[in-house]
Short mmCIF file of C-alpha atoms and ligand atoms in Angstrom, two decimals:
data_model
loop_
_atom_site.label_atom_id
_atom_site.label_comp_id
_atom_site.label_asym_id
_atom_site.label_seq_id
_atom_site.Cartn_x
_atom_site.Cartn_y
_atom_site.Cartn_z
CA MET A 105 -29.31 -9.35 -22.03
CA ASN A 106 -25.57 -9.38 -21.83
CA ARG A 107 -23.52 -7.08 -24.07
CA PRO A 108 -20.21 -8.14 -25.60
CA GLY A 109 -17.35 -6.77 -23.47
CA ARG A 110 -19.45 -6.72 -20.38
CA LYS A 111 -18.20 -8.96 -17.57
CA ALA A 112 -18.56 -9.56 -13.86
CA ILE A 113 -16.11 -9.81 -10.99
CA ARG A 114 -17.60 -12.05 -8.35
CA GLY A 115 -16.66 -12.43 -4.70
CA ARG A 116 -17.22 -10.68 -1.39
CA LEU A 117 -17.82 -7.01 -2.25
CA LEU A 118 -16.74 -4.26 0.14
CA ASP A 119 -16.71 -0.50 -0.32
CA PHE A 120 -17.46 2.61 1.72
CA ILE A 121 -20.27 5.11 1.44
CA ALA A 122 -19.11 7.29 4.36
CA ASP A 123 -16.17 7.76 6.71
CA PRO A 124 -16.54 5.29 9.61
CA ALA A 125 -14.90 7.90 11.88
CA GLU A 126 -17.81 10.25 11.21
CA ALA A 127 -20.80 8.09 10.26
CA GLY A 128 -20.06 5.23 12.68
CA GLU A 129 -18.91 1.86 11.44
CA ASP A 130 -22.31 0.32 10.76
CA GLY A 131 -23.50 2.99 8.37
CA SER A 132 -20.20 3.45 6.60
CA TYR A 133 -19.79 0.45 4.33
CA ARG A 134 -21.51 -1.83 1.86
CA TYR A 135 -20.79 -5.53 2.03
CA ILE A 136 -22.29 -8.23 -0.18
CA ALA A 137 -21.19 -11.73 0.83
CA ASP A 138 -21.64 -13.25 -2.62
CA GLY A 139 -21.70 -10.24 -4.85
CA ALA A 140 -20.74 -9.22 -8.34
CA VAL A 141 -19.46 -6.01 -9.89
CA VAL A 142 -20.49 -5.73 -13.52
CA VAL A 143 -17.99 -3.75 -15.60
CA ASP A 144 -18.18 -2.48 -19.15
CA ASP A 145 -16.15 -0.04 -21.18
CA GLY A 146 -13.90 0.81 -18.24
CA LYS A 147 -16.74 1.64 -15.86
CA ILE A 148 -18.69 -0.07 -13.11
CA VAL A 149 -22.16 -0.68 -14.48
CA SER A 150 -23.81 -2.24 -11.44
CA ILE A 151 -23.17 -4.07 -8.18
CA GLY A 152 -25.45 -6.63 -6.61
CA ALA A 153 -25.96 -10.25 -5.69
CA ALA A 154 -24.10 -12.77 -7.85
CA ALA A 155 -27.34 -14.77 -8.03
CA ASP A 156 -28.85 -11.99 -10.15
CA LEU A 157 -26.22 -12.14 -12.89
CA PRO A 158 -27.50 -13.16 -16.34
CA PRO A 159 -26.39 -16.72 -17.13
CA ASP A 160 -24.37 -15.74 -20.20
CA MET A 161 -22.24 -13.14 -18.38
CA PRO A 162 -18.48 -13.94 -18.33
CA VAL A 163 -17.36 -14.02 -14.71
CA ASP A 164 -14.01 -13.80 -12.89
CA HIS A 165 -14.91 -15.60 -9.67
CA TYR A 166 -12.83 -15.17 -6.51
CA ALA A 167 -14.69 -17.33 -4.03
CA GLN A 168 -13.37 -16.23 -0.63
CA ALA A 169 -11.60 -13.04 -1.58
CA LEU A 170 -12.64 -9.45 -0.92
CA ILE A 171 -13.40 -7.30 -3.96
CA LEU A 172 -12.53 -3.69 -3.14
CA PRO A 173 -12.02 -0.46 -5.03
CA GLY A 174 -8.39 -0.10 -6.17
CA LEU A 175 -6.11 1.21 -3.43
CA ILE A 176 -4.88 4.81 -3.62
CA ASP A 177 -1.48 6.19 -2.57
CA THR A 178 -1.42 9.96 -2.03
CA HIS A 179 2.37 10.47 -2.03
CA ILE A 180 5.12 8.43 -3.70
CA HIS A 181 8.33 9.01 -5.70
CA TYR A 182 8.71 6.73 -8.71
CA PRO A 183 12.43 7.56 -9.17
CA GLN A 184 13.15 6.31 -5.66
CA THR A 185 12.46 2.61 -6.25
CA ARG A 186 16.19 1.99 -5.69
CA VAL A 187 16.48 4.39 -2.76
CA ILE A 188 14.38 2.18 -0.47
CA ALA A 189 16.46 0.65 2.33
CA SER A 190 19.27 3.23 2.25
CA TYR A 191 20.96 3.07 5.61
CA GLY A 192 21.32 5.39 8.51
CA ALA A 193 20.42 8.96 7.59
CA GLN A 194 17.76 11.51 8.42
CA LEU A 195 16.04 13.65 5.81
CA LEU A 196 18.60 16.21 4.57
CA GLU A 197 21.55 13.81 4.61
CA TRP A 198 19.37 11.05 3.13
CA LEU A 199 18.46 13.34 0.21
CA ASP A 200 22.11 14.28 -0.48
CA LYS A 201 23.64 10.89 0.04
CA TYR A 202 21.13 8.62 -1.68
CA THR A 203 18.15 10.29 -3.29
CA PHE A 204 19.82 12.99 -5.36
CA VAL A 205 22.36 10.42 -6.59
CA GLU A 206 19.62 8.10 -7.86
CA GLU A 207 17.46 10.89 -9.30
CA GLN A 208 20.32 12.13 -11.52
CA LYS A 209 20.03 8.92 -13.54
CA PHE A 210 16.65 10.06 -14.86
CA ALA A 211 18.30 12.41 -17.34
CA ASP A 212 18.42 9.22 -19.44
CA PRO A 213 14.94 8.60 -20.92
CA GLU A 214 15.61 4.88 -21.28
CA HIS A 215 16.44 4.57 -17.61
CA ALA A 216 13.30 6.54 -16.76
CA ALA A 217 11.17 4.29 -18.97
CA ALA A 218 12.61 1.11 -17.43
CA VAL A 219 12.03 2.34 -13.88
CA ALA A 220 8.51 3.52 -14.76
CA ARG A 221 7.68 0.01 -16.02
CA PHE A 222 9.03 -1.52 -12.80
CA PHE A 223 7.12 1.01 -10.72
CA PHE A 224 3.77 0.28 -12.33
CA ASP A 225 4.31 -3.48 -12.03
CA GLU A 226 4.99 -2.98 -8.36
CA LEU A 227 1.95 -0.75 -7.74
CA LEU A 228 -0.39 -3.18 -9.45
CA ARG A 229 1.11 -6.18 -7.62
CA ASN A 230 0.21 -4.31 -4.44
CA GLY A 231 -3.33 -3.52 -5.53
CA THR A 232 -2.66 0.21 -5.95
CA THR A 233 -4.39 1.71 -8.99
CA THR A 234 -3.99 5.47 -8.42
CA ALA A 235 -1.15 7.49 -6.91
CA ALA A 236 0.10 11.06 -6.56
CA VAL A 237 3.62 10.71 -7.90
CA TYR A 238 6.80 12.79 -7.90
CA CYS A 239 8.99 12.43 -10.98
CA THR A 240 12.44 14.11 -11.12
CA VAL A 241 13.51 17.55 -12.32
CA HIS A 242 13.92 16.12 -15.85
CA PRO A 243 10.88 16.56 -18.12
CA GLN A 244 11.82 13.22 -19.73
CA SER A 245 11.12 11.50 -16.39
CA VAL A 246 7.55 12.81 -16.59
CA GLU A 247 7.24 11.77 -20.23
CA ALA A 248 8.34 8.25 -19.34
CA PHE A 249 5.93 8.09 -16.43
CA PHE A 250 2.81 9.34 -18.20
CA THR A 251 3.61 7.32 -21.34
CA GLU A 252 3.53 4.14 -19.29
CA SER A 253 0.45 5.23 -17.34
CA GLU A 254 -1.37 6.08 -20.55
CA ARG A 255 -0.46 2.67 -22.00
CA LEU A 256 -1.89 0.95 -18.92
CA ASN A 257 -4.83 3.39 -18.70
CA THR A 258 -4.21 4.03 -14.98
CA LEU A 259 -5.49 7.20 -13.32
CA MET A 260 -2.34 8.93 -12.11
CA ILE A 261 -1.44 12.35 -10.74
CA ALA A 262 2.19 13.28 -11.38
CA GLY A 263 4.55 16.13 -12.06
CA LYS A 264 8.05 17.32 -12.74
CA VAL A 265 9.95 18.21 -9.59
CA MET A 266 10.87 21.88 -9.56
CA MET A 267 14.11 22.69 -7.71
CA ASP A 268 16.48 25.54 -8.34
CA ARG A 269 18.79 25.55 -5.30
CA ASN A 270 20.41 23.42 -2.59
CA ALA A 271 20.73 20.42 -4.89
CA PRO A 272 23.41 19.16 -7.33
CA ASP A 273 23.72 21.19 -10.55
CA ASP A 274 22.53 18.27 -12.64
CA LEU A 275 19.30 18.21 -10.64
CA THR A 276 18.35 21.85 -10.73
CA ASP A 277 16.30 23.92 -13.12
CA ASN A 278 15.68 27.63 -12.63
CA ALA A 279 12.48 29.51 -11.95
CA LYS A 280 11.83 30.34 -15.60
CA ARG A 281 12.82 27.01 -17.13
CA GLY A 282 11.08 24.98 -14.42
CA ALA A 283 7.86 26.88 -15.04
CA ALA A 284 8.12 26.60 -18.83
CA GLU A 285 8.82 22.87 -18.68
CA SER A 286 5.96 22.35 -16.24
CA ALA A 287 3.58 24.37 -18.42
CA ALA A 288 4.48 22.30 -21.48
CA LEU A 289 3.90 19.07 -19.56
CA ILE A 290 0.54 20.36 -18.29
CA GLU A 291 -0.53 21.20 -21.85
CA LYS A 292 0.46 17.77 -23.07
CA TRP A 293 -0.65 15.51 -20.24
CA HIS A 294 -3.21 17.08 -17.92
CA GLY A 295 -6.57 15.58 -18.81
CA LEU A 296 -5.14 13.32 -21.52
CA GLY A 297 -7.02 10.07 -20.96
CA ARG A 298 -6.87 9.47 -17.22
CA GLN A 299 -3.69 11.48 -16.58
CA LEU A 300 -3.66 14.46 -14.23
CA TYR A 301 -0.83 16.89 -13.58
CA ALA A 302 0.58 18.12 -10.26
CA VAL A 303 2.77 21.21 -10.06
CA THR A 304 5.59 19.79 -7.90
CA PRO A 305 8.01 22.16 -6.15
CA ARG A 306 9.96 19.53 -4.20
CA PHE A 307 9.98 21.55 -0.95
CA ALA A 308 10.75 25.12 -0.06
CA VAL A 309 14.34 24.19 0.89
CA THR A 310 15.16 23.53 -2.77
CA SER A 311 13.11 26.32 -4.36
CA SER A 312 13.86 30.04 -4.51
CA GLU A 313 11.11 32.55 -3.88
CA ALA A 314 11.03 33.17 -7.65
CA GLN A 315 10.35 29.47 -8.23
CA LEU A 316 7.59 29.26 -5.60
CA GLU A 317 6.06 32.36 -7.17
CA ALA A 318 6.19 30.65 -10.56
CA ALA A 319 4.55 27.53 -9.09
CA GLY A 320 1.69 29.68 -7.78
CA ALA A 321 1.32 31.31 -11.22
CA LEU A 322 1.12 27.87 -12.87
CA LEU A 323 -1.74 26.94 -10.55
CA ARG A 324 -3.60 30.15 -11.33
CA ASP A 325 -3.05 29.74 -15.07
CA HIS A 326 -4.14 26.10 -15.11
CA PRO A 327 -7.19 25.60 -12.92
CA GLY A 328 -7.76 21.94 -12.11
CA VAL A 329 -4.12 20.90 -11.82
CA TYR A 330 -2.83 19.64 -8.49
CA MET A 331 0.01 20.90 -6.30
CA GLN A 332 2.23 18.58 -4.28
CA THR A 333 5.18 19.29 -2.02
CA HIS A 334 6.71 18.35 1.35
CA LEU A 335 5.95 20.14 4.63
CA ALA A 336 7.21 20.01 8.22
CA GLU A 337 8.76 16.56 8.08
CA ASN A 338 11.98 17.06 10.01
CA HIS A 339 13.43 19.57 12.51
CA ALA A 340 16.60 20.38 10.52
CA GLU A 341 14.41 20.98 7.46
CA ILE A 342 12.24 23.41 9.43
CA ALA A 343 15.33 25.24 10.73
CA ALA A 344 16.55 25.62 7.12
CA ILE A 345 13.19 27.11 6.14
CA ARG A 346 13.40 29.61 8.97
CA GLU A 347 16.83 30.68 7.72
CA GLN A 348 15.90 30.81 4.04
CA PHE A 349 12.59 32.63 4.53
CA PRO A 350 13.26 34.92 7.53
CA TRP A 351 10.07 36.90 6.85
CA SER A 352 7.82 33.84 7.19
CA ARG A 353 5.57 33.15 10.17
CA SER A 354 5.96 29.40 9.64
CA TYR A 355 6.82 26.72 7.08
CA THR A 356 3.18 26.58 5.94
CA ASP A 357 3.20 30.37 5.64
CA VAL A 358 5.93 30.13 2.99
CA TYR A 359 3.68 28.04 0.73
CA ASP A 360 0.66 30.15 1.67
CA ARG A 361 2.43 33.36 0.65
CA PHE A 362 2.87 32.00 -2.87
CA GLY A 363 -0.69 30.70 -3.25
CA LEU A 364 0.16 27.01 -2.97
CA LEU A 365 -2.51 25.98 -0.45
CA GLY A 366 -5.90 24.82 -1.68
CA PRO A 367 -8.30 21.97 -2.32
CA ARG A 368 -6.00 20.19 -4.78
CA ALA A 369 -2.83 20.75 -2.73
CA ILE A 370 -1.21 17.67 -1.16
CA PHE A 371 1.43 18.24 1.51
CA GLY A 372 3.62 15.26 2.38
CA HIS A 373 4.18 14.57 6.11
CA GLY A 374 3.01 17.61 8.14
CA ILE A 375 4.40 16.14 11.36
CA HIS A 376 5.64 19.27 13.11
CA LEU A 377 2.94 21.92 12.68
CA SER A 378 1.70 24.74 14.89
CA ASP A 379 -2.00 25.33 15.56
CA GLU A 380 -1.85 28.34 13.25
CA GLU A 381 -0.47 26.24 10.40
CA ILE A 382 -3.09 23.57 10.92
CA ALA A 383 -5.79 26.23 10.84
CA ARG A 384 -4.57 27.52 7.46
CA LEU A 385 -4.39 24.00 6.01
CA SER A 386 -7.94 23.45 7.17
CA GLU A 387 -9.31 26.80 5.95
CA THR A 388 -7.83 26.26 2.52
CA ASP A 389 -9.13 22.67 2.19
CA SER A 390 -5.59 21.36 1.75
CA THR A 391 -4.64 17.71 2.24
CA VAL A 392 -1.80 16.31 4.34
CA ALA A 393 -0.41 12.90 3.33
CA PHE A 394 0.47 10.70 6.33
CA CYS A 395 3.48 8.56 5.38
CA PRO A 396 4.09 6.25 8.34
CA THR A 397 6.76 3.87 6.99
CA SER A 398 8.79 6.86 5.84
CA ASN A 399 8.32 8.82 9.06
CA LEU A 400 9.60 5.85 11.05
CA PHE A 401 12.40 4.87 8.67
CA ILE A 402 13.87 8.38 8.23
CA GLY A 403 13.26 9.04 11.92
CA SER A 404 11.09 12.09 11.23
CA GLY A 405 8.53 11.78 14.00
CA LEU A 406 5.04 10.58 14.90
CA PHE A 407 2.18 12.01 12.87
CA ASP A 408 -0.67 13.39 14.98
CA MET A 409 -3.71 12.36 12.95
CA ALA A 410 -6.29 13.12 15.64
CA ARG A 411 -5.04 16.69 16.00
CA LEU A 412 -5.22 17.42 12.29
CA ARG A 413 -8.56 15.72 11.78
CA ALA A 414 -10.11 17.43 14.80
CA ARG A 415 -9.30 20.75 13.15
CA GLY A 416 -10.80 19.66 9.84
CA VAL A 417 -7.66 18.96 7.82
CA HIS A 418 -8.07 16.29 5.13
CA VAL A 419 -5.63 13.46 5.83
CA GLY A 420 -4.54 10.98 3.17
CA LEU A 421 -2.44 7.85 3.64
CA ALA A 422 0.69 7.29 1.58
CA THR A 423 3.78 5.11 1.17
CA ASP A 424 6.36 7.81 0.31
CA VAL A 425 8.61 5.24 -1.37
CA GLY A 426 11.66 5.50 -1.22
CA GLY A 427 11.78 7.24 2.19
CA GLY A 428 8.95 4.82 2.81
CA THR A 429 9.91 1.17 2.93
CA SER A 430 7.02 -0.57 1.19
CA PHE A 431 4.87 -0.17 -1.91
CA SER A 432 2.07 -1.93 -0.04
CA MET A 433 -0.78 0.21 1.26
CA LEU A 434 -1.60 -2.68 3.61
CA ARG A 435 1.83 -2.47 5.23
CA THR A 436 1.48 1.29 5.26
CA ALA A 437 -1.81 0.97 7.15
CA ALA A 438 -0.14 -1.42 9.60
CA GLU A 439 2.58 1.13 10.32
CA ALA A 440 -0.01 3.91 10.56
CA TYR A 441 -1.74 1.89 13.25
CA LYS A 442 1.54 1.56 15.19
CA VAL A 443 2.45 5.25 14.87
CA LEU A 444 -1.00 6.18 16.16
CA GLN A 445 -0.71 3.66 19.01
CA LEU A 446 2.44 5.50 20.14
CA ASN A 447 0.32 8.68 20.29
CA ASN A 448 -2.51 6.95 22.15
CA GLN A 449 -4.65 7.09 19.03
CA ASN A 450 -6.44 4.41 17.09
CA LEU A 451 -6.89 3.23 13.56
CA PRO A 452 -9.72 0.69 13.41
CA ALA A 453 -9.53 -1.55 10.35
CA LEU A 454 -12.67 -0.15 8.75
CA GLN A 455 -11.21 3.35 9.01
CA ALA A 456 -7.94 2.16 7.51
CA PHE A 457 -9.67 0.54 4.53
CA HIS A 458 -11.85 3.61 4.10
CA LEU A 459 -8.69 5.72 4.06
CA MET A 460 -6.96 3.53 1.45
CA THR A 461 -9.97 3.74 -0.87
CA ARG A 462 -12.75 6.34 -0.59
CA GLY A 463 -10.89 8.50 1.97
CA ASN A 464 -7.83 8.96 -0.24
CA ALA A 465 -10.08 9.50 -3.26
CA GLU A 466 -11.90 12.28 -1.37
CA ALA A 467 -8.61 13.81 -0.29
CA LEU A 468 -7.70 14.00 -3.99
CA GLY A 469 -11.15 15.30 -4.97
CA LEU A 470 -11.73 12.18 -7.07
CA ALA A 471 -14.38 10.27 -5.10
CA ASP A 472 -16.85 10.57 -7.97
CA ARG A 473 -14.44 8.61 -10.20
CA ILE A 474 -12.45 6.22 -8.02
CA GLY A 475 -12.34 4.83 -4.48
CA THR A 476 -15.76 3.14 -4.40
CA LEU A 477 -17.70 0.48 -6.30
CA GLU A 478 -20.47 2.94 -7.08
CA PRO A 479 -22.01 2.38 -10.54
CA GLY A 480 -20.67 5.03 -12.92
CA SER A 481 -17.21 4.96 -11.28
CA ASP A 482 -14.12 3.86 -13.15
CA ALA A 483 -13.68 0.09 -12.81
CA ASP A 484 -10.43 0.13 -10.79
CA ILE A 485 -10.70 -2.89 -8.52
CA THR A 486 -8.46 -4.83 -6.16
CA VAL A 487 -9.01 -8.42 -5.05
CA LEU A 488 -7.49 -9.22 -1.66
CA ASP A 489 -7.11 -12.49 0.26
CA ALA A 490 -6.80 -12.32 4.06
CA SER A 491 -5.49 -15.92 4.11
CA ALA A 492 -2.72 -15.33 1.58
CA THR A 493 0.20 -16.56 3.69
CA PRO A 494 0.48 -19.45 6.16
CA ALA A 495 0.59 -17.00 9.09
CA MET A 496 -2.48 -15.16 7.82
CA ALA A 497 -4.42 -18.36 7.15
CA HIS A 498 -3.48 -19.63 10.62
CA ARG A 499 -4.69 -16.42 12.26
CA MET A 500 -7.83 -16.35 10.14
CA GLU A 501 -8.88 -19.71 11.61
CA THR A 502 -9.79 -17.84 14.81
CA ILE A 503 -12.05 -15.37 13.01
CA GLN A 504 -15.59 -16.47 12.46
CA GLY A 505 -16.97 -14.18 9.82
CA ASN A 506 -16.12 -10.92 11.60
CA LEU A 507 -15.33 -8.48 8.80
CA ALA A 508 -13.51 -5.89 10.91
CA GLU A 509 -11.25 -8.59 12.38
CA GLU A 510 -10.55 -10.00 8.94
CA LEU A 511 -9.61 -6.54 7.66
CA PHE A 512 -7.33 -6.04 10.63
CA VAL A 513 -5.51 -9.30 9.85
CA LEU A 514 -5.24 -8.19 6.24
CA MET A 515 -3.69 -4.83 7.11
CA THR A 516 -1.47 -6.11 9.91
CA LEU A 517 -0.05 -9.19 8.18
CA GLY A 518 -0.78 -8.49 4.52
CA ASP A 519 1.44 -7.17 1.76
CA ASP A 520 1.75 -7.79 -1.99
CA ARG A 521 1.12 -11.49 -1.39
CA ALA A 522 -2.46 -10.67 -0.39
CA THR A 523 -3.27 -9.19 -3.82
CA LEU A 524 -4.99 -11.82 -5.96
CA ALA A 525 -5.81 -9.50 -8.85
CA THR A 526 -5.87 -5.85 -9.86
CA TYR A 527 -8.19 -4.36 -12.47
CA VAL A 528 -7.61 -1.02 -14.15
CA ALA A 529 -10.58 0.47 -16.02
CA GLY A 530 -12.11 -2.99 -16.16
CA GLU A 531 -9.00 -4.79 -17.47
CA ARG A 532 -7.25 -7.31 -15.27
CA LEU A 533 -3.64 -6.08 -15.37
CA TYR A 534 -2.36 -8.18 -12.50
CA CYS A 535 -3.26 -11.68 -11.43
CA ALA A 536 -1.32 -13.65 -8.82
CA ALA A 537 -2.17 -17.05 -10.33
CA GLU A 538 -4.63 -18.48 -12.79
CA ILE A 539 -8.09 -18.48 -11.31
N1 GUN B 694 11.56 16.26 1.30
C1 GUN B 694 12.03 16.73 0.12
N2 GUN B 694 12.22 15.75 -0.76
C2 GUN B 694 11.87 14.62 -0.14
C3 GUN B 694 11.84 13.25 -0.57
O1 GUN B 694 12.18 12.88 -1.68
N3 GUN B 694 11.39 12.37 0.36
C4 GUN B 694 10.98 12.75 1.59
N4 GUN B 694 10.55 11.81 2.44
N5 GUN B 694 11.01 14.00 2.01
C5 GUN B 694 11.44 14.93 1.14
ZN1 ZN B 695 8.09 12.37 -0.38
#
């Protein structure tokens, strides 16, 4: 019997039960050509053949589309939605000239609230349902972000940026205040509904040793919270670290010394790392977020995914808006493919879609809640159409039912236009057109 509130999402179901890079492609995914996900009370209740649905079940039917778990972005800055497409600078100049200027506006809670609303609209239009998000140094930027996330019931990881040096006065806290403000935000938001907190020292260039120490203490005092920061993105940045922390063996060693590595630690970029640094990231179960559109746009370098993965480092995929140039995880996967091509490496489509869903969920330690269509998971679902644009439809005419080829078209040519619908905890919060 059907229960009120229960409904089905029907189409071509695809999710992953293992990493295709490890399990082989054939054993890595589940695909049901005419399937249905039954959702109720925010959760996935069952998946199976559409033919088995009870006749009285309400159904959202997407005939040719792929029904996937919601996409996950492991590194993005919500205050940088107007920094995208800022011309001609590499990291440190780009921060001074564009990013810090824009981030100062988040002292105003109304501005923060307006940008947060835009940001969530944009994520959902792109099929992204979870992200690890940097706010600004202002606690009110975090309030605005989590308030909107709570209203939408999205599962988000976010935190107040901590920075107490090498930034404009209006954008700095100090070790004590940054820690107190972070602690208050953790108390209020971590674990409230679907919200999760990340202690967020921006990067070691803009934090004193006292602040990094305080960040480590926050992690020890609040087990379960995340840590996010930037690491080894750019050569001038690494030279600054060497100067600021003359005692350190490496950039990673700076974070290590203050207890910031670990299973819930997400390091953005990690392009220029020594073997010793990679070994520590691996030993501590840390995650590195690969941000290809950003690495190309800011001219930071080519991420060596094979090297990190071979040494057992968890690698997530991320947009890094606004150093990154697109909110779309599909476009991000397309650029990841190209970066890896330049390193004589590969990113088969099944691996890319695994990474955007279950892989990123695993990197965040959340694979029991999001990233698959497994019954019991939260019902965060994305509906994608590989024939969304004339060029995609034209290319798709050559593909006779080959799933991997279809996914490759989707990631190479797709963007927000390929998202037909996005569900958050069972509610359809985005729909491209009436179905
Ligand atoms: N390093 C420190 N802050 C940032 C930032 O906002 N974006 C990027 N790409 N790198 C950073
Ligand atoms: Zn970043």
